[in-house]
Amino acid sequence: MGSTQALQEIMKWNGWGYSDSRFFFNKKGQAEFTGKRYKLSGLIIPALKDWFESTFGASLQHKTPPILNSSAVHPPTLNETFVEELKSTGIPFSHDAEDRVFRAHGHCLHEIFALREGKFGRVPDMVIWPNCHNDVVKVVELASKHNVCLIPYGGGTSVSSALECPPEETRSIVSLDTSQMNHILWIDEKNLTAHVEAGIVGQDLERLLNESGYCTGHEPDSMEFSSLGGWVATRASGMKKNIYGNIEDLVVHIKMVTPRGVIEKSCQGPRMSTGPDIHHFIMGSEGTLGVVTEVTMKIRPMPEYQKYGSVVFPNFEQGVACLREVARQRCAPASIRLMDNEQFKFGHALKPQVSSIFTSFLDGLKKFYITKFKGFDPNRLCVATLLFEGDRERVLQHEKQVYDIAAKFGGLAAGEDNGQRGYMLTFVIAYLRDLGMDYYVIGESFETSVPWDRVLDICQNVKERIVRECKDKGVQFPPLSTCRVTQTYDAGACVYFYFAFNYRGLSDPVHVYEQVEHAAREEILANGGSLSHHHGVGKLRKEWMRETVSSVGLGMLKSVKDFVDPNNIFGNRNLL
């Protein structure tokens, strides 16, 4: 069980990511990022304080007092006969409070906020660490026999309340932690496939494949911590899907353990016409039908060449028009993401210290943009970050094609550094939420997919709705309400929103925040957006499932659940 503990010991139990990595303001009021794991680690970020205070009306003088209350974890409800039989299998398990709390939550704001206040609610009664597919078969058989509730746990990065234990669940709840099932079982170089255990996390999968000269190219923003099984269970998408595809394009074969037995196809064919695709019952099932144990997925030789880039547009409209044209010509690079003006400013505020005479964030910004991009309004411009991959000749050709299209929409090339920094920020942005919470600022991200002709409206309307709702709910400071277009398709795009506000003066900030998020989701649906592009439904969004997939569609999903898991052994109550 060594490495399970190891991971837990290097991760925060009540915030995002690694314990040694966090933002803080030093005695001079300058932001720093600790640790050694990221490009920002160990650096001073001089403009962040200015941005933080001016954006949120926050003050470093007002720090949230820490609340210490560790006695609040309820003792476990154990099913004794289940535990006795489990012991005879030799599969490791624990009912230690810390092990249980660590697996009782994902990363929704309300979950992290509660942890920071020492409020735990219902947590799993025990944690089990199977080592392989056969261990999972045994655990599921025992759980079915003794009527124990199982909640599969991968990397814990869920942002849909998917890991929350239903408070009304009276049975013993077991967290089935797949982290020990983390091996590549084989690589097939003729067919370019790899057969992998589902507990492996993204960064380990890529590292191990890279050692053999391959990659999957599946890089979700959470890839440092999220697991292959989690990607399958939530229908995940990675930032380089333009080249490599989304999870449904990468998967060739899946093995899943359900209370009815193991489900898998009999061959590894690249495509079949054998009725509705059973893989699509599994992908997106969110832990309600069983546990994904092994996956065969496509791999590619590692690209010989990688190049970042960025383009600045005079405004968001031009930027969206450019992305639309790139999609229409089907020449999107591995990744192309368009940030609005707020995110552009935020990215600029995260620039590490260089010996510069500009101390003020806005002075530096104005100076930089007046010299570089004449006639662009620093309060309207936006930036697209690009990542090209492949053989060198092709990348350089491709790059020219994309920059030529950008020029038609007023876009100016803004260098590799800005592009690379844009992608680096992807991995540190989650750490910023923890910093915000130290100073009464709470925030969240949520996403949707939308047809091209609705992109501009949805961005504008949702951002305006957030501002309006905050005002109506008594938030005293204007919120940060911002978005980016992160994925492009033939028929539309994925749009990712962030919002955050200073909650000083509110008696129940989480309730207000949830009301605002709920209103934003209603606005998305009213504007023709989907319920989710890649985060999934969990418990957070399931009230909208019926209108999303129709009553008959919901009935189909329920009938699958009733057949595969009639006793609701996989009782996390996600989705349905």
XYZ file of C-alpha atoms in Angstrom, residues 16-435:
420
model
C -5.766 21.731 -4.492
C -2.681 19.793 -5.424
C 0.679 19.266 -3.749
C 1.227 20.323 -0.128
C 4.525 22.013 -0.996
C 3.002 24.149 -3.764
C 0.935 27.211 -2.966
C 0.641 30.954 -3.491
C 1.195 33.278 -0.547
C 1.866 36.971 0.044
C 5.236 37.614 1.700
C 5.956 40.336 4.268
C 6.473 42.887 1.497
C 3.024 42.032 0.131
C 4.502 40.359 -2.917
C 3.053 37.080 -4.119
C 5.275 34.010 -4.273
C 4.660 30.448 -5.399
C 6.352 27.798 -3.251
C 7.918 24.425 -4.023
C 9.958 23.233 -6.975
C 7.391 21.520 -9.177
C 6.275 24.273 -11.554
C 7.872 26.984 -13.660
C 6.482 29.587 -11.247
C 7.881 27.757 -8.209
C 10.254 29.834 -6.113
C 9.535 32.998 -8.088
C 8.158 36.335 -6.949
C 5.062 37.547 -8.812
C 5.067 41.294 -8.182
C 1.862 42.305 -10.010
C -0.466 39.758 -8.427
C -1.269 41.777 -5.285
C -2.251 44.831 -7.350
C -4.474 42.723 -9.628
C -5.983 40.818 -6.701
C -6.841 43.936 -4.701
C -8.165 45.926 -7.648
C -10.170 43.023 -9.102
C -11.875 41.884 -5.892
C -11.707 44.906 -3.620
C -9.846 42.489 -1.364
C -7.242 43.557 1.128
C -4.276 41.693 2.528
C -5.306 43.133 5.907
C -8.452 41.000 5.893
C -7.321 37.435 6.253
C -9.790 34.613 6.876
C -9.196 33.158 10.335
C -8.365 29.434 10.229
C -10.876 27.197 11.969
C -9.487 24.087 13.598
C -11.962 21.339 14.304
C -10.607 17.869 13.686
C -12.957 15.934 15.966
C -15.845 16.273 13.546
C -15.337 13.058 11.550
C -18.066 10.604 12.493
C -16.889 7.107 13.485
C -17.311 4.589 10.659
C -20.426 2.467 10.179
C -18.891 -0.915 9.367
C -20.596 -3.974 7.946
C -18.841 -6.552 10.125
C -19.527 -9.639 7.990
C -18.274 -7.761 4.897
C -15.086 -6.719 6.740
C -14.480 -10.291 7.984
C -14.756 -11.756 4.482
C -12.651 -8.940 3.055
C -9.845 -9.776 5.500
C -9.599 -13.290 4.100
C -8.872 -11.865 0.612
C -5.763 -10.000 1.791
C -6.821 -6.827 -0.074
C -5.614 -3.770 1.923
C -8.198 -1.538 3.586
C -8.427 1.169 6.256
C -11.032 2.969 8.332
C -8.669 5.672 9.551
C -10.386 9.086 9.679
C -7.770 10.831 7.527
C -7.916 8.156 4.799
C -11.706 8.451 4.739
C -11.883 12.270 4.638
C -9.283 12.447 1.872
C -11.604 10.407 -0.391
C -14.879 12.015 0.670
C -14.754 14.972 -1.673
C -13.774 16.372 -5.018
C -12.932 19.997 -5.729
C -16.216 21.885 -5.881
C -16.036 25.105 -3.944
C -18.578 24.003 -1.325
C -16.570 20.828 -0.652
C -13.262 22.632 -0.101
C -14.908 25.427 1.882
C -16.451 22.882 4.259
C -13.104 21.120 4.721
C -11.414 24.403 5.580
C -14.077 25.001 8.216
C -13.683 21.487 9.605
C -17.205 20.427 8.570
C -17.167 16.927 7.177
C -20.697 15.577 6.810
C -21.007 11.988 5.581
C -17.669 10.427 4.603
C -16.882 6.875 3.427
C -16.777 4.336 6.265
C -13.722 2.590 4.870
C -11.220 2.693 2.009
C -10.150 -0.382 0.010
C -7.086 -0.531 -2.280
C -7.468 -3.296 -4.885
C -4.233 -4.230 -6.700
C -5.672 -5.585 -9.941
C -8.817 -6.427 -11.882
C -9.375 -9.672 -9.954
C -9.261 -7.824 -6.611
C -12.013 -5.537 -7.887
C -14.101 -8.558 -8.927
C -13.803 -9.922 -5.356
C -14.673 -6.583 -3.722
C -17.739 -6.064 -5.942
C -18.933 -9.635 -5.275
C -18.575 -9.129 -1.504
C -20.280 -5.737 -1.626
C -23.188 -7.259 -3.572
C -23.420 -10.176 -1.160
C -23.433 -7.966 1.964
C -25.301 -4.969 0.503
C -22.467 -2.476 0.937
C -22.362 0.759 -1.057
C -19.271 1.280 -3.291
C -17.979 4.627 -4.555
C -15.057 4.319 -7.016
C -12.247 6.834 -6.387
C -9.620 7.722 -8.986
C -7.732 10.986 -8.677
C -10.295 12.928 -6.654
C -10.359 15.896 -9.049
C -14.122 15.816 -9.674
C -15.905 19.184 -9.850
C -19.464 17.835 -9.963
C -19.978 16.643 -6.344
C -19.576 13.123 -7.771
C -17.593 11.880 -4.751
C -19.926 13.251 -2.095
C -21.525 10.492 -0.058
C -25.322 10.711 -0.227
C -26.315 11.805 3.315
C -29.421 9.588 3.199
C -27.325 6.430 2.597
C -27.706 4.166 5.641
C -25.536 1.275 4.415
C -21.811 1.120 5.003
C -20.057 3.177 2.275
C -16.746 1.943 0.891
C -14.400 4.128 -1.153
C -12.805 1.873 -3.759
C -9.452 3.567 -4.404
C -7.924 2.427 -7.722
C -4.523 4.103 -7.203
C -2.656 0.781 -6.868
C -3.876 -0.344 -10.278
C -1.394 1.886 -12.053
C 0.565 -0.242 -14.514
C 0.828 -0.369 -18.276
C 0.202 -4.085 -18.879
C 1.410 -4.108 -22.472
C 2.254 -1.911 -25.440
C 1.435 -3.199 -28.923
C 3.702 -1.380 -31.385
C 2.102 -2.922 -34.490
C -1.389 -1.701 -33.674
C -0.243 1.343 -31.694
C -2.286 0.475 -28.632
C -1.503 0.173 -24.933
C -3.379 -1.867 -22.355
C -3.414 0.024 -19.081
C -4.842 -0.361 -15.579
C -7.472 2.295 -14.937
C -6.024 3.718 -11.703
C -2.994 5.260 -13.400
C -2.901 9.076 -13.297
C -2.353 11.144 -16.415
C 1.160 12.383 -15.745
C 2.389 8.859 -14.913
C 0.750 7.368 -17.996
C 2.403 9.918 -20.295
C 5.774 9.585 -18.538
C 5.815 5.789 -18.820
C 4.700 5.845 -22.460
C 7.270 8.554 -23.286
C 10.001 6.214 -22.011
C 9.037 3.872 -24.877
C 8.739 6.753 -27.357
C 4.931 7.033 -27.296
C 2.161 9.236 -25.893
C -1.638 9.214 -25.707
C -1.855 12.980 -26.176
C -4.773 13.080 -23.727
C -3.987 16.055 -21.505
C -6.892 17.366 -19.444
C -6.085 20.330 -17.185
C -6.212 17.929 -14.236
C -3.795 15.403 -15.785
C -1.346 15.683 -12.879
C -3.889 13.994 -10.601
C -6.834 12.594 -12.584
C -6.965 8.908 -13.524
C -7.617 6.974 -16.725
C -10.682 5.313 -15.166
C -11.985 8.733 -14.175
C -11.549 10.001 -17.740
C -13.577 7.073 -19.057
C -16.262 7.426 -16.381
C -16.757 11.145 -17.037
C -16.204 11.307 -20.846
C -13.151 13.509 -20.445
C -11.533 15.839 -22.941
C -7.905 16.914 -23.163
C -6.445 20.171 -24.384
C -4.799 18.512 -27.406
C -7.940 16.726 -28.597
C -7.654 18.394 -32.038
C -4.848 15.956 -32.882
C -5.427 13.010 -30.568
C -9.176 13.065 -29.960
C -11.294 13.022 -26.829
C -11.458 9.982 -24.559
C -14.197 8.342 -26.696
C -11.885 8.578 -29.731
C -8.910 7.091 -27.868
C -10.531 4.071 -26.251
C -10.403 0.732 -28.116
C -11.425 -1.680 -25.346
C -12.723 -1.374 -21.778
C -13.045 -3.882 -18.946
C -15.576 -2.938 -16.273
C -16.680 -4.822 -13.166
C -20.394 -4.512 -12.375
C -22.617 -6.264 -9.812
C -23.859 -8.444 -12.727
C -20.333 -9.468 -13.706
C -17.614 -8.189 -16.020
C -18.545 -6.297 -19.180
C -16.128 -6.189 -22.135
C -16.130 -6.684 -25.902
C -14.703 -9.890 -27.340
C -12.266 -8.274 -29.759
C -10.109 -5.187 -30.149
C -11.440 -4.096 -33.548
C -11.082 -0.370 -34.298
C -14.802 0.043 -34.947
C -17.858 -2.217 -34.875
C -21.464 -2.158 -35.956
C -22.858 -4.428 -33.288
C -25.897 -2.549 -32.065
C -25.573 0.544 -29.857
C -21.981 0.811 -28.610
C -21.794 -0.613 -25.077
C -18.703 1.531 -24.484
C -21.039 4.492 -24.478
C -22.933 3.065 -21.516
C -19.618 2.939 -19.669
C -18.162 6.280 -20.769
C -19.969 8.935 -18.785
C -21.521 6.460 -16.313
C -19.796 8.339 -13.458
C -19.376 5.393 -11.099
C -23.061 4.428 -11.109
C -22.734 1.067 -12.908
C -19.382 -0.343 -11.871
C -15.615 0.138 -11.830
C -13.499 0.485 -14.952
C -10.427 -1.697 -14.320
C -8.468 -1.948 -17.597
C -8.493 0.113 -20.790
C -6.859 -0.416 -24.167
C -6.207 2.926 -25.786
C -4.585 4.293 -28.904
C -1.053 5.611 -28.616
C 1.042 7.713 -31.001
C 4.779 8.097 -31.491
C 5.922 11.171 -29.546
C 5.892 14.277 -31.752
C 9.386 15.260 -32.857
C 8.641 18.960 -32.593
C 6.496 21.163 -30.369
C 6.002 24.891 -30.679
C 3.968 27.377 -28.663
C 2.536 30.590 -30.020
C 0.087 33.373 -29.283
C -2.002 35.913 -31.147
C -3.429 39.145 -29.795
C -6.767 40.340 -31.199
C -8.232 43.834 -30.821
C -11.368 42.323 -29.238
C -13.076 39.049 -28.331
C -15.426 39.110 -31.358
C -12.501 39.068 -33.801
C -10.860 36.303 -31.805
C -13.957 34.095 -31.962
C -14.329 34.775 -35.685
C -10.723 33.634 -36.192
C -11.240 30.400 -34.193
C -14.389 29.748 -36.210
C -12.483 30.099 -39.478
C -9.652 27.847 -38.248
C -12.264 25.209 -37.378
C -14.010 25.673 -40.735
C -10.740 25.103 -42.591
C -10.013 22.155 -40.266
C -6.506 23.355 -39.575
C -6.638 23.735 -35.789
C -3.309 23.146 -34.034
C -3.033 20.614 -31.181
C -4.498 23.283 -28.948
C -5.984 26.716 -29.595
C -7.561 28.651 -26.731
C -8.976 32.142 -26.708
C -8.949 34.118 -23.444
C -11.124 37.171 -22.895
C -9.747 40.505 -21.710
C -10.097 39.692 -18.003
C -8.109 36.484 -18.380
C -5.534 38.245 -20.482
C -5.006 40.774 -17.668
C -4.900 38.005 -15.129
C -2.246 36.156 -17.150
C -0.242 39.362 -17.260
C -0.545 39.751 -13.474
C 1.074 36.330 -13.062
C 4.280 37.332 -14.828
C 7.215 36.494 -12.572
C 9.633 39.211 -11.510
C 12.158 40.412 -14.035
C 14.397 43.384 -13.388
C 11.989 46.004 -14.645
C 11.261 49.607 -13.809
C 7.523 49.009 -13.998
C 6.236 48.297 -10.544
C 2.567 48.937 -11.187
C 0.710 46.223 -13.035
C -1.300 48.648 -15.173
C 1.697 50.839 -16.084
C 3.557 47.795 -17.289
C 0.541 46.621 -19.230
C -0.064 49.956 -20.932
C 3.583 50.424 -21.769
C 3.881 46.909 -23.188
C 0.754 47.159 -25.301
C 1.149 50.696 -26.545
C 4.620 49.908 -27.824
C 3.751 46.511 -29.242
C 0.178 46.703 -30.492
C -0.648 50.251 -31.545
C -4.295 51.079 -31.476
C -5.326 48.055 -29.378
C -7.329 49.016 -26.301
C -5.759 47.218 -23.296
C -9.267 46.952 -21.816
C -10.691 45.137 -24.826
C -7.954 43.076 -26.427
C -7.806 39.348 -25.977
C -5.247 36.664 -26.640
C -5.270 33.200 -28.200
C -2.637 30.692 -27.091
C -1.486 28.034 -29.556
C 0.350 24.744 -29.364
C 1.590 23.014 -32.526
C 2.889 19.433 -32.550
C 4.198 17.057 -35.174
C 7.153 16.817 -37.532
C 9.082 20.050 -37.917
C 8.296 20.768 -41.576
C 4.590 20.331 -41.016
C 4.497 22.388 -37.832
C 6.169 25.364 -39.504
C 3.793 25.104 -42.473
C 0.784 24.740 -40.179
C 1.907 27.680 -38.080
C 2.051 29.952 -41.123
C -1.436 28.856 -42.173
C -2.920 29.672 -38.749
C -1.145 33.038 -38.418
C -2.311 33.973 -41.928
C -5.915 33.283 -40.948
C -5.431 35.246 -37.696
C -4.139 38.255 -39.631
C -7.420 38.412 -41.575
C -9.181 39.034 -38.245
C -6.767 41.706 -37.034
C -4.688 39.245 -35.017
C -1.014 39.991 -34.379
C 1.535 37.321 -33.457
C 2.546 37.847 -29.823
C 5.328 35.339 -29.385
C 6.032 31.914 -27.998
C 6.545 33.109 -24.420
C 2.979 34.336 -24.043
C 1.735 31.062 -25.501
C 3.825 28.909 -23.237
C 2.891 30.935 -20.179
C -0.778 30.534 -21.078
C -0.459 26.753 -20.882
C 1.670 26.809 -17.742
C -1.049 28.849 -16.004
C -3.461 26.001 -16.655
C -1.714 23.984 -13.958
C -1.311 26.721 -11.332
C -4.715 28.369 -11.696
C -6.359 25.833 -9.376
C -3.876 26.817 -6.668
C -5.110 30.394 -6.872
C -8.477 29.484 -5.475
C -6.837 28.428 -2.208
C -5.065 31.792 -2.036
